């Protein structure tokens, strides 16, 4: 299959390209498109056969449910059994945006979309291309991140092309994604709302609205996460990643020492530094992932920097940790998983 790569204006998408993409979706095909978090791999969420194609294109395990994307709040009504008040409050405050809600599914949503579960994940993205595509398709769009299963999520069209060329019909290139880490997945089926995956909407923001919200204890290393997708190896570049956490000066010292040691052994070392620390490193391929005082710059670049190390072909990646407040929680969740929990914690 030839994969068409089509450029669209990310702010004001032209209707002609959107129409072509919507035709593919209505015919039961696959289109990758930008959202504010990461690129999604879309299919008609109400067509079981179309949803199954997503699993095949990504090599995704069958039990890992998809997120259903809508373009207007009222569209959620057809997808869920009932809509609790706290869901409505959250939708009003955070939609469109990077928050996914888990609720009991309606009979309209096929089990191939929900990975066999009786619940469904729903989100309304705020990216103009995503919104236009869903509207023009006239159906809700199931879309996981548009990477091969296990790899870092794609945050630009080139990264999608690298993984999906020949596997899907079309990629809409609307430029780089703003947030860079995926949506927050919030389970509303229990008594207390529970974050199954930290993401673009922070736990602090959710707390303000809900008063009480829990973080799935299964997200800790060695535990069993509640969300099927969280149990798989994930976000992994080819080279092994080591995350160094603790005070910044100590991080720099440790990474410098290890980079020198590995280089002396003839290894190619990639260092994921930050704007504040980049200048201190003299060994290896050093990239700043972003500004420690602006976590959005870090989340926006995280996955593309990991993929950059793959392209260079480094043997080891040494990454600095950042504080877990705000978007830092999602960043560290992804980074630790990318490292397979290979972490050094310094005092
Ligand atoms: O930002 C995002 O959420 C992106 C963009 C494209 O919207 N999508 C995305 O999808 O990250 P995906 O498939 O890569 O991750 C969806 C996560 C998985 O961890 C999956 O297990 C979980 O959401 N999930 C989906 N439906 C669920 C359900 N019914 N119950 C529990 N977890 C669910
Ligand atoms: Mg994913």
mmCIF file of C-alpha atoms and ligand atoms in Angstrom:
data_model
loop_
_atom_site.group_PDB
_atom_site.id
_atom_site.type_symbol
_atom_site.label_atom_id
_atom_site.label_comp_id
_atom_site.label_asym_id
_atom_site.label_seq_id
_atom_site.Cartn_x
_atom_site.Cartn_y
_atom_site.Cartn_z
ATOM 1 C CA UNK A 1 0.000 0.000 0.000
ATOM 2 C CA UNK A 2 1.299 3.438 -0.882
ATOM 3 C CA UNK A 3 1.020 5.907 1.995
ATOM 4 C CA UNK A 4 0.026 9.426 0.942
ATOM 5 C CA UNK A 5 1.690 12.175 2.974
ATOM 6 C CA UNK A 6 -0.410 15.334 2.743
ATOM 7 C CA UNK A 7 0.562 18.718 4.197
ATOM 8 C CA UNK A 8 -2.257 20.645 5.870
ATOM 9 C CA UNK A 9 -2.292 23.997 7.594
ATOM 10 C CA UNK A 10 -2.289 23.078 11.299
ATOM 11 C CA UNK A 11 -4.308 26.156 12.277
ATOM 12 C CA UNK A 12 -6.766 26.395 9.385
ATOM 13 C CA UNK A 13 -6.834 23.077 7.553
ATOM 14 C CA UNK A 14 -7.994 23.293 3.923
ATOM 15 C CA UNK A 15 -11.222 21.449 3.345
ATOM 16 C CA UNK A 16 -10.017 19.556 0.272
ATOM 17 C CA UNK A 17 -7.362 17.546 2.142
ATOM 18 C CA UNK A 18 -9.703 16.979 5.070
ATOM 19 C CA UNK A 19 -12.376 15.654 2.671
ATOM 20 C CA UNK A 20 -9.939 13.181 1.122
ATOM 21 C CA UNK A 21 -8.934 11.930 4.562
ATOM 22 C CA UNK A 22 -12.552 11.720 5.749
ATOM 23 C CA UNK A 23 -13.379 9.603 2.672
ATOM 24 C CA UNK A 24 -10.700 7.119 3.710
ATOM 25 C CA UNK A 25 -12.138 6.943 7.245
ATOM 26 C CA UNK A 26 -15.697 6.419 5.959
ATOM 27 C CA UNK A 27 -14.504 3.648 3.634
ATOM 28 C CA UNK A 28 -13.014 1.841 6.652
ATOM 29 C CA UNK A 29 -9.369 2.828 6.002
ATOM 30 C CA UNK A 30 -6.645 4.278 8.242
ATOM 31 C CA UNK A 31 -5.483 7.921 8.401
ATOM 32 C CA UNK A 32 -2.803 9.318 10.726
ATOM 33 C CA UNK A 33 -3.510 12.851 11.905
ATOM 34 C CA UNK A 34 -2.100 15.401 14.362
ATOM 35 C CA UNK A 35 -3.651 16.055 17.763
ATOM 36 C CA UNK A 36 -2.353 18.496 20.392
ATOM 37 C CA UNK A 37 -0.702 15.566 22.229
ATOM 38 C CA UNK A 38 0.768 13.150 19.667
ATOM 39 C CA UNK A 39 -0.181 11.927 16.170
ATOM 40 C CA UNK A 40 -3.079 9.475 16.181
ATOM 41 C CA UNK A 41 -3.763 6.524 13.878
ATOM 42 C CA UNK A 42 -7.456 6.900 13.075
ATOM 43 C CA UNK A 43 -10.258 4.595 11.934
ATOM 44 C CA UNK A 44 -14.059 4.637 12.202
ATOM 45 C CA UNK A 45 -14.606 3.714 15.870
ATOM 46 C CA UNK A 46 -18.029 2.213 15.182
ATOM 47 C CA UNK A 47 -16.752 -0.156 12.477
ATOM 48 C CA UNK A 48 -15.233 -3.240 14.107
ATOM 49 C CA UNK A 49 -13.309 -4.262 10.979
ATOM 50 C CA UNK A 50 -11.794 -0.796 10.588
ATOM 51 C CA UNK A 51 -10.709 -0.798 14.240
ATOM 52 C CA UNK A 52 -9.085 -4.216 13.774
ATOM 53 C CA UNK A 53 -6.911 -2.758 10.994
ATOM 54 C CA UNK A 54 -5.374 -0.399 13.558
ATOM 55 C CA UNK A 55 -4.100 -3.324 15.645
ATOM 56 C CA UNK A 56 -2.587 -4.935 12.560
ATOM 57 C CA UNK A 57 -0.872 -1.730 11.342
ATOM 58 C CA UNK A 58 0.703 -1.080 14.766
ATOM 59 C CA UNK A 59 1.384 -4.715 15.747
ATOM 60 C CA UNK A 60 -0.682 -3.821 18.790
ATOM 61 C CA UNK A 61 -1.795 -6.510 21.275
ATOM 62 C CA UNK A 62 -5.543 -7.235 20.824
ATOM 63 C CA UNK A 63 -6.407 -6.516 24.456
ATOM 64 C CA UNK A 64 -5.135 -2.925 24.397
ATOM 65 C CA UNK A 65 -8.219 -0.696 23.969
ATOM 66 C CA UNK A 66 -8.377 2.377 21.715
ATOM 67 C CA UNK A 67 -9.390 5.933 22.584
ATOM 68 C CA UNK A 68 -12.489 7.192 20.740
ATOM 69 C CA UNK A 69 -12.152 10.793 19.551
ATOM 70 C CA UNK A 70 -15.133 13.101 19.097
ATOM 71 C CA UNK A 71 -15.502 16.690 17.850
ATOM 72 C CA UNK A 72 -18.364 17.920 20.047
ATOM 73 C CA UNK A 73 -19.302 17.168 23.658
ATOM 74 C CA UNK A 74 -22.792 15.860 22.848
ATOM 75 C CA UNK A 75 -21.304 13.097 20.686
ATOM 76 C CA UNK A 76 -20.265 11.263 23.850
ATOM 77 C CA UNK A 77 -23.906 10.419 24.570
ATOM 78 C CA UNK A 78 -24.103 7.763 21.853
ATOM 79 C CA UNK A 79 -20.928 6.095 23.086
ATOM 80 C CA UNK A 80 -21.615 5.610 26.814
ATOM 81 C CA UNK A 81 -24.330 3.964 28.945
ATOM 82 C CA UNK A 82 -24.765 7.025 31.102
ATOM 83 C CA UNK A 83 -23.007 10.291 31.695
ATOM 84 C CA UNK A 84 -22.338 11.001 35.388
ATOM 85 C CA UNK A 85 -22.344 14.613 36.530
ATOM 86 C CA UNK A 86 -18.639 14.667 37.300
ATOM 87 C CA UNK A 87 -17.932 13.623 33.692
ATOM 88 C CA UNK A 88 -19.949 16.607 32.480
ATOM 89 C CA UNK A 89 -18.057 18.946 34.795
ATOM 90 C CA UNK A 90 -14.716 17.630 33.532
ATOM 91 C CA UNK A 91 -15.811 17.917 29.901
ATOM 92 C CA UNK A 92 -16.840 21.509 30.422
ATOM 93 C CA UNK A 93 -13.535 22.406 32.041
ATOM 94 C CA UNK A 94 -11.014 20.387 29.978
ATOM 95 C CA UNK A 95 -12.555 19.652 26.571
ATOM 96 C CA UNK A 96 -11.421 20.121 23.951
ATOM 97 C CA UNK A 97 -8.039 19.044 25.340
ATOM 98 C CA UNK A 98 -5.737 16.251 26.507
ATOM 99 C CA UNK A 99 -8.103 14.457 28.908
ATOM 100 C CA UNK A 100 -9.553 10.997 28.184
ATOM 101 C CA UNK A 101 -12.520 9.750 30.218
ATOM 102 C CA UNK A 102 -13.272 6.060 30.840
ATOM 103 C CA UNK A 103 -16.987 5.228 31.170
ATOM 104 C CA UNK A 104 -19.295 2.230 30.636
ATOM 105 C CA UNK A 105 -19.676 1.720 26.890
ATOM 106 C CA UNK A 106 -22.937 1.692 24.927
ATOM 107 C CA UNK A 107 -23.879 -1.191 22.614
ATOM 108 C CA UNK A 108 -22.920 0.935 19.607
ATOM 109 C CA UNK A 109 -19.202 0.692 20.385
ATOM 110 C CA UNK A 110 -17.740 -2.592 19.076
ATOM 111 C CA UNK A 111 -15.566 -4.753 21.315
ATOM 112 C CA UNK A 112 -12.699 -4.548 18.828
ATOM 113 C CA UNK A 113 -12.524 -0.818 19.629
ATOM 114 C CA UNK A 114 -12.498 -1.381 23.404
ATOM 115 C CA UNK A 115 -10.151 -4.377 23.388
ATOM 116 C CA UNK A 116 -12.985 -6.562 24.667
ATOM 117 C CA UNK A 117 -13.805 -4.288 27.643
ATOM 118 C CA UNK A 118 -17.267 -3.054 28.684
ATOM 119 C CA UNK A 119 -15.819 0.431 29.159
ATOM 120 C CA UNK A 120 -14.845 2.979 26.532
ATOM 121 C CA UNK A 121 -12.215 5.744 26.525
ATOM 122 C CA UNK A 122 -13.447 9.030 25.028
ATOM 123 C CA UNK A 123 -11.660 12.273 24.316
ATOM 124 C CA UNK A 124 -12.273 15.477 22.391
ATOM 125 C CA UNK A 125 -8.971 16.760 20.965
ATOM 126 C CA UNK A 126 -8.428 20.483 20.475
ATOM 127 C CA UNK A 127 -6.168 20.335 17.413
ATOM 128 C CA UNK A 128 -7.957 21.996 14.456
ATOM 129 C CA UNK A 129 -6.957 19.197 12.036
ATOM 130 C CA UNK A 130 -8.259 16.484 14.388
ATOM 131 C CA UNK A 131 -11.498 18.388 14.928
ATOM 132 C CA UNK A 132 -12.032 19.013 11.210
ATOM 133 C CA UNK A 133 -11.331 15.375 10.327
ATOM 134 C CA UNK A 134 -13.776 13.987 12.900
ATOM 135 C CA UNK A 135 -16.485 16.460 11.861
ATOM 136 C CA UNK A 136 -16.049 15.791 8.145
ATOM 137 C CA UNK A 137 -15.970 12.008 8.676
ATOM 138 C CA UNK A 138 -19.281 12.171 10.516
ATOM 139 C CA UNK A 139 -18.220 9.305 12.804
ATOM 140 C CA UNK A 140 -16.206 9.075 16.028
ATOM 141 C CA UNK A 141 -12.582 8.160 15.301
ATOM 142 C CA UNK A 142 -10.687 5.497 17.249
ATOM 143 C CA UNK A 143 -7.040 6.507 17.429
ATOM 144 C CA UNK A 144 -4.076 5.198 19.365
ATOM 145 C CA UNK A 145 -0.732 6.940 18.985
ATOM 146 C CA UNK A 146 0.513 6.425 15.406
ATOM 147 C CA UNK A 147 3.715 4.523 16.276
ATOM 148 C CA UNK A 148 4.585 0.866 15.944
ATOM 149 C CA UNK A 149 3.714 -0.790 19.239
ATOM 150 C CA UNK A 150 6.523 -0.333 21.782
ATOM 151 C CA UNK A 151 8.199 2.656 20.101
ATOM 152 C CA UNK A 152 8.071 6.292 21.274
ATOM 153 C CA UNK A 153 4.877 8.058 20.162
ATOM 154 C CA UNK A 154 5.250 10.243 17.054
ATOM 155 C CA UNK A 155 5.009 14.005 17.541
ATOM 156 C CA UNK A 156 5.583 14.986 13.907
ATOM 157 C CA UNK A 157 4.529 13.553 10.531
ATOM 158 C CA UNK A 158 8.054 12.379 9.640
ATOM 159 C CA UNK A 159 8.131 10.135 12.720
ATOM 160 C CA UNK A 160 4.729 8.702 11.731
ATOM 161 C CA UNK A 161 6.010 8.064 8.210
ATOM 162 C CA UNK A 162 9.039 6.218 9.570
ATOM 163 C CA UNK A 163 6.804 3.710 11.403
ATOM 164 C CA UNK A 164 3.708 3.577 9.188
ATOM 165 C CA UNK A 165 4.838 3.938 5.555
ATOM 166 C CA UNK A 166 3.253 1.139 3.520
ATOM 167 C CA UNK A 167 0.895 0.208 6.366
ATOM 168 C CA UNK A 168 -1.769 2.935 6.154
ATOM 169 C CA UNK A 169 -3.445 4.961 3.410
ATOM 170 C CA UNK A 170 -2.740 8.514 4.465
ATOM 171 C CA UNK A 171 -0.870 10.810 6.845
ATOM 172 C CA UNK A 172 -2.035 14.381 7.398
ATOM 173 C CA UNK A 173 1.022 16.506 8.187
ATOM 174 C CA UNK A 174 -0.113 19.395 10.375
ATOM 175 C CA UNK A 175 3.307 20.156 11.885
ATOM 176 C CA UNK A 176 4.724 19.266 15.313
ATOM 177 C CA UNK A 177 2.442 18.533 18.302
ATOM 178 C CA UNK A 178 2.157 21.104 21.051
ATOM 179 C CA UNK A 179 2.004 18.956 24.217
ATOM 180 C CA UNK A 180 4.120 16.009 23.081
ATOM 181 C CA UNK A 181 2.951 13.470 25.683
ATOM 182 C CA UNK A 182 -0.393 11.699 25.419
ATOM 183 C CA UNK A 183 -3.662 12.592 27.113
ATOM 184 C CA UNK A 184 -4.372 11.895 30.771
ATOM 185 C CA UNK A 185 -6.517 8.753 31.040
ATOM 186 C CA UNK A 186 -9.034 9.133 33.883
ATOM 187 C CA UNK A 187 -11.236 6.232 34.978
ATOM 188 C CA UNK A 188 -14.663 7.431 36.131
ATOM 189 C CA UNK A 189 -16.210 3.989 36.640
ATOM 190 C CA UNK A 190 -15.215 3.684 40.331
ATOM 191 C CA UNK A 191 -16.128 5.685 43.444
ATOM 192 C CA UNK A 192 -13.033 7.856 43.268
ATOM 193 C CA UNK A 193 -11.765 9.068 39.873
ATOM 194 C CA UNK A 194 -8.471 7.357 39.106
ATOM 195 C CA UNK A 195 -5.662 8.394 36.774
ATOM 196 C CA UNK A 196 -4.647 5.326 34.776
ATOM 197 C CA UNK A 197 -2.073 7.261 32.751
ATOM 198 C CA UNK A 198 -0.693 10.709 33.655
ATOM 199 C CA UNK A 199 -0.721 13.062 30.661
ATOM 200 C CA UNK A 200 -1.416 16.500 29.256
ATOM 201 C CA UNK A 201 -3.951 17.534 31.913
ATOM 202 C CA UNK A 202 -2.120 17.525 35.259
ATOM 203 C CA UNK A 203 -3.159 15.868 38.523
ATOM 204 C CA UNK A 204 -3.044 19.344 40.119
ATOM 205 C CA UNK A 205 -5.602 20.652 37.594
ATOM 206 C CA UNK A 206 -7.860 17.617 38.122
ATOM 207 C CA UNK A 207 -7.645 17.962 41.899
ATOM 208 C CA UNK A 208 -8.859 21.546 41.667
ATOM 209 C CA UNK A 209 -12.057 20.419 39.962
ATOM 210 C CA UNK A 210 -12.653 17.022 41.571
ATOM 211 C CA UNK A 211 -11.376 17.544 45.115
ATOM 212 C CA UNK A 212 -10.263 13.944 45.159
ATOM 213 C CA UNK A 213 -8.417 11.963 42.525
ATOM 214 C CA UNK A 214 -6.162 8.925 42.831
ATOM 215 C CA UNK A 215 -3.166 7.811 40.841
ATOM 216 C CA UNK A 216 -3.335 4.111 39.881
ATOM 217 C CA UNK A 217 -0.925 2.423 42.342
ATOM 218 C CA UNK A 218 -0.286 -0.099 39.567
ATOM 219 C CA UNK A 219 1.779 2.545 37.736
ATOM 220 C CA UNK A 220 4.688 1.872 40.131
ATOM 221 C CA UNK A 221 7.395 -0.458 38.778
ATOM 222 C CA UNK A 222 6.661 -4.134 39.328
ATOM 223 C CA UNK A 223 2.931 -3.532 39.974
ATOM 224 C CA UNK A 224 0.024 -4.474 37.727
ATOM 225 C CA UNK A 225 -1.476 -1.361 36.104
ATOM 226 C CA UNK A 226 -5.263 -1.110 35.687
ATOM 227 C CA UNK A 227 -5.023 0.137 32.108
ATOM 228 C CA UNK A 228 -4.179 -2.673 29.668
ATOM 229 C CA UNK A 229 -1.843 -0.463 27.619
ATOM 230 C CA UNK A 230 0.321 0.448 30.589
ATOM 231 C CA UNK A 231 1.580 -3.069 31.141
ATOM 232 C CA UNK A 232 3.432 -3.286 27.829
ATOM 233 C CA UNK A 233 7.008 -2.253 27.052
ATOM 234 C CA UNK A 234 6.661 1.242 25.727
ATOM 235 C CA UNK A 235 8.239 4.382 24.359
ATOM 236 C CA UNK A 236 11.488 2.516 23.827
ATOM 237 C CA UNK A 237 14.234 3.683 21.524
ATOM 238 C CA UNK A 238 16.648 1.031 20.227
ATOM 239 C CA UNK A 239 19.477 1.899 22.624
ATOM 240 C CA UNK A 240 19.089 1.160 26.352
ATOM 241 C CA UNK A 241 18.101 4.231 28.384
ATOM 242 C CA UNK A 242 19.331 5.060 31.886
ATOM 243 C CA UNK A 243 17.550 7.814 33.830
ATOM 244 C CA UNK A 244 19.572 9.687 36.445
ATOM 245 C CA UNK A 245 17.401 11.367 39.092
ATOM 246 C CA UNK A 246 18.171 13.629 42.061
ATOM 247 C CA UNK A 247 19.716 17.083 42.497
ATOM 248 C CA UNK A 248 20.680 18.602 39.145
ATOM 249 C CA UNK A 249 24.394 19.077 39.937
ATOM 250 C CA UNK A 250 24.669 15.448 41.023
ATOM 251 C CA UNK A 251 22.891 14.325 37.830
ATOM 252 C CA UNK A 252 25.367 16.219 35.666
ATOM 253 C CA UNK A 253 28.335 14.815 37.576
ATOM 254 C CA UNK A 254 27.100 11.208 37.349
ATOM 255 C CA UNK A 255 26.149 11.414 33.663
ATOM 256 C CA UNK A 256 29.509 13.037 32.801
ATOM 257 C CA UNK A 257 31.376 10.274 34.606
ATOM 258 C CA UNK A 258 29.366 7.508 32.900
ATOM 259 C CA UNK A 259 29.603 9.131 29.461
ATOM 260 C CA UNK A 260 33.387 9.297 29.768
ATOM 261 C CA UNK A 261 33.574 5.682 30.883
ATOM 262 C CA UNK A 262 31.363 4.437 28.023
ATOM 263 C CA UNK A 263 33.186 6.545 25.443
ATOM 264 C CA UNK A 264 36.501 5.128 26.644
ATOM 265 C CA UNK A 265 35.049 1.678 25.894
ATOM 266 C CA UNK A 266 34.341 2.838 22.331
ATOM 267 C CA UNK A 267 30.583 3.272 22.836
ATOM 268 C CA UNK A 268 28.487 6.003 21.200
ATOM 269 C CA UNK A 269 26.699 7.849 24.005
ATOM 270 C CA UNK A 270 23.596 10.040 23.718
ATOM 271 C CA UNK A 271 22.890 12.492 26.530
ATOM 272 C CA UNK A 272 19.436 13.948 27.071
ATOM 273 C CA UNK A 273 20.231 17.192 28.882
ATOM 274 C CA UNK A 274 18.168 20.303 29.562
ATOM 275 C CA UNK A 275 18.617 23.949 28.557
ATOM 276 C CA UNK A 276 20.202 24.604 31.950
ATOM 277 C CA UNK A 277 22.748 21.753 31.821
ATOM 278 C CA UNK A 278 23.635 21.237 28.174
ATOM 279 C CA UNK A 279 26.762 23.384 28.381
ATOM 280 C CA UNK A 280 28.323 21.209 31.084
ATOM 281 C CA UNK A 281 28.705 18.123 28.891
ATOM 282 C CA UNK A 282 31.724 17.594 26.672
ATOM 283 C CA UNK A 283 31.366 13.913 25.762
ATOM 284 C CA UNK A 284 28.837 12.215 23.439
ATOM 285 C CA UNK A 285 25.827 13.401 21.419
ATOM 286 C CA UNK A 286 24.211 15.971 23.667
ATOM 287 C CA UNK A 287 20.685 17.341 23.122
ATOM 288 C CA UNK A 288 18.671 19.671 25.282
ATOM 289 C CA UNK A 289 15.139 18.278 25.620
ATOM 290 C CA UNK A 290 13.818 21.610 26.913
ATOM 291 C CA UNK A 291 13.803 24.179 29.707
ATOM 292 C CA UNK A 292 13.549 22.933 33.305
ATOM 293 C CA UNK A 293 11.468 26.000 34.153
ATOM 294 C CA UNK A 294 8.957 25.274 31.361
ATOM 295 C CA UNK A 295 7.975 21.580 31.448
ATOM 296 C CA UNK A 296 5.833 22.005 28.306
ATOM 297 C CA UNK A 297 9.036 22.529 26.299
ATOM 298 C CA UNK A 298 10.315 19.224 27.707
ATOM 299 C CA UNK A 299 7.133 17.211 27.085
ATOM 300 C CA UNK A 300 6.932 18.659 23.566
ATOM 301 C CA UNK A 301 10.404 17.354 22.647
ATOM 302 C CA UNK A 302 10.728 14.180 24.714
ATOM 303 C CA UNK A 303 9.713 11.567 22.134
ATOM 304 C CA UNK A 304 11.365 13.281 19.168
ATOM 305 C CA UNK A 305 14.688 13.457 21.042
ATOM 306 C CA UNK A 306 14.467 9.733 21.856
ATOM 307 C CA UNK A 307 13.845 9.040 18.164
ATOM 308 C CA UNK A 308 16.759 11.306 17.200
ATOM 309 C CA UNK A 309 19.124 9.104 19.217
ATOM 310 C CA UNK A 310 17.834 6.111 17.238
ATOM 311 C CA UNK A 311 18.645 7.828 13.964
ATOM 312 C CA UNK A 312 22.172 8.641 15.092
ATOM 313 C CA UNK A 313 22.524 5.052 16.257
ATOM 314 C CA UNK A 314 23.877 5.633 19.758
ATOM 315 C CA UNK A 315 24.682 2.595 21.947
ATOM 316 C CA UNK A 316 23.525 4.149 25.230
ATOM 317 C CA UNK A 317 21.183 6.973 26.228
ATOM 318 C CA UNK A 318 21.771 8.779 29.525
ATOM 319 C CA UNK A 319 18.850 11.011 30.495
ATOM 320 C CA UNK A 320 18.378 13.615 33.217
ATOM 321 C CA UNK A 321 15.291 13.351 35.405
ATOM 322 C CA UNK A 322 13.043 16.339 36.162
ATOM 323 C CA UNK A 323 10.724 17.096 39.119
ATOM 324 C CA UNK A 324 7.349 15.312 38.985
ATOM 325 C CA UNK A 325 5.159 18.366 39.393
ATOM 326 C CA UNK A 326 2.745 19.498 36.664
ATOM 327 C CA UNK A 327 3.607 17.978 33.279
ATOM 328 C CA UNK A 328 6.756 16.558 34.911
ATOM 329 C CA UNK A 329 4.691 13.605 36.188
ATOM 330 C CA UNK A 330 3.779 12.502 32.651
ATOM 331 C CA UNK A 331 7.304 13.191 31.366
ATOM 332 C CA UNK A 332 8.892 11.036 34.089
ATOM 333 C CA UNK A 333 6.275 8.281 33.611
ATOM 334 C CA UNK A 334 7.229 8.029 29.901
ATOM 335 C CA UNK A 335 10.969 8.384 30.494
ATOM 336 C CA UNK A 336 11.081 5.695 33.202
ATOM 337 C CA UNK A 337 9.125 3.326 30.993
ATOM 338 C CA UNK A 338 11.406 4.091 28.043
ATOM 339 C CA UNK A 339 14.259 3.100 30.371
ATOM 340 C CA UNK A 340 12.515 -0.100 31.466
ATOM 341 C CA UNK A 341 12.846 1.373 35.006
ATOM 342 C CA UNK A 342 16.637 1.444 34.701
ATOM 343 C CA UNK A 343 17.069 4.374 37.101
ATOM 344 C CA UNK A 344 19.835 5.788 39.311
ATOM 345 C CA UNK A 345 18.522 7.888 42.209
ATOM 346 C CA UNK A 346 21.105 10.260 43.710
ATOM 347 C CA UNK A 347 20.944 12.119 47.028
HETATM 348 O O1 LIG B 1 -3.202 11.697 23.578
HETATM 349 C C1 LIG B 1 -3.674 10.584 23.343
HETATM 350 O O2 LIG B 1 -4.401 10.000 24.148
HETATM 351 C C2 LIG B 1 -3.319 9.928 21.984
HETATM 352 C C3 LIG B 1 -3.925 10.785 20.884
HETATM 353 C C4 LIG B 1 -3.791 10.154 19.523
HETATM 354 O O3 LIG B 1 -5.261 11.086 21.186
HETATM 355 N N1 LIG B 1 -3.797 8.588 21.952
HETATM 356 C C5 LIG B 1 -3.213 7.595 22.667
HETATM 357 O O4 LIG B 1 -3.754 6.352 22.473
HETATM 358 O O5 LIG B 1 -2.289 7.774 23.415
HETATM 359 P P1 LIG B 1 -3.015 5.003 22.910
HETATM 360 O O6 LIG B 1 -3.826 3.926 22.328
HETATM 361 O O7 LIG B 1 -1.597 5.066 22.492
HETATM 362 O O8 LIG B 1 -3.162 4.955 24.441
HETATM 363 C C6 LIG B 1 -4.440 4.740 25.018
HETATM 364 C C7 LIG B 1 -4.310 4.312 26.445
HETATM 365 C C8 LIG B 1 -3.768 2.902 26.564
HETATM 366 O O9 LIG B 1 -2.891 2.846 27.676
HETATM 367 C C9 LIG B 1 -5.027 2.098 26.793
HETATM 368 O O10 LIG B 1 -4.789 0.891 27.473
HETATM 369 C C10 LIG B 1 -5.880 3.070 27.609
HETATM 370 O O11 LIG B 1 -5.607 4.324 27.047
HETATM 371 N N2 LIG B 1 -7.303 2.768 27.498
HETATM 372 C C11 LIG B 1 -8.107 2.903 26.414
HETATM 373 N N3 LIG B 1 -9.351 2.480 26.673
HETATM 374 C C12 LIG B 1 -9.357 2.057 27.948
HETATM 375 C C13 LIG B 1 -10.345 1.482 28.811
HETATM 376 N N4 LIG B 1 -11.576 1.267 28.398
HETATM 377 N N5 LIG B 1 -9.980 1.163 30.077
HETATM 378 C C14 LIG B 1 -8.711 1.393 30.510
HETATM 379 N N6 LIG B 1 -7.735 1.921 29.745
HETATM 380 C C15 LIG B 1 -8.046 2.239 28.486
HETATM 381 MG MG1 LIG B 2 0.441 4.719 22.523
#
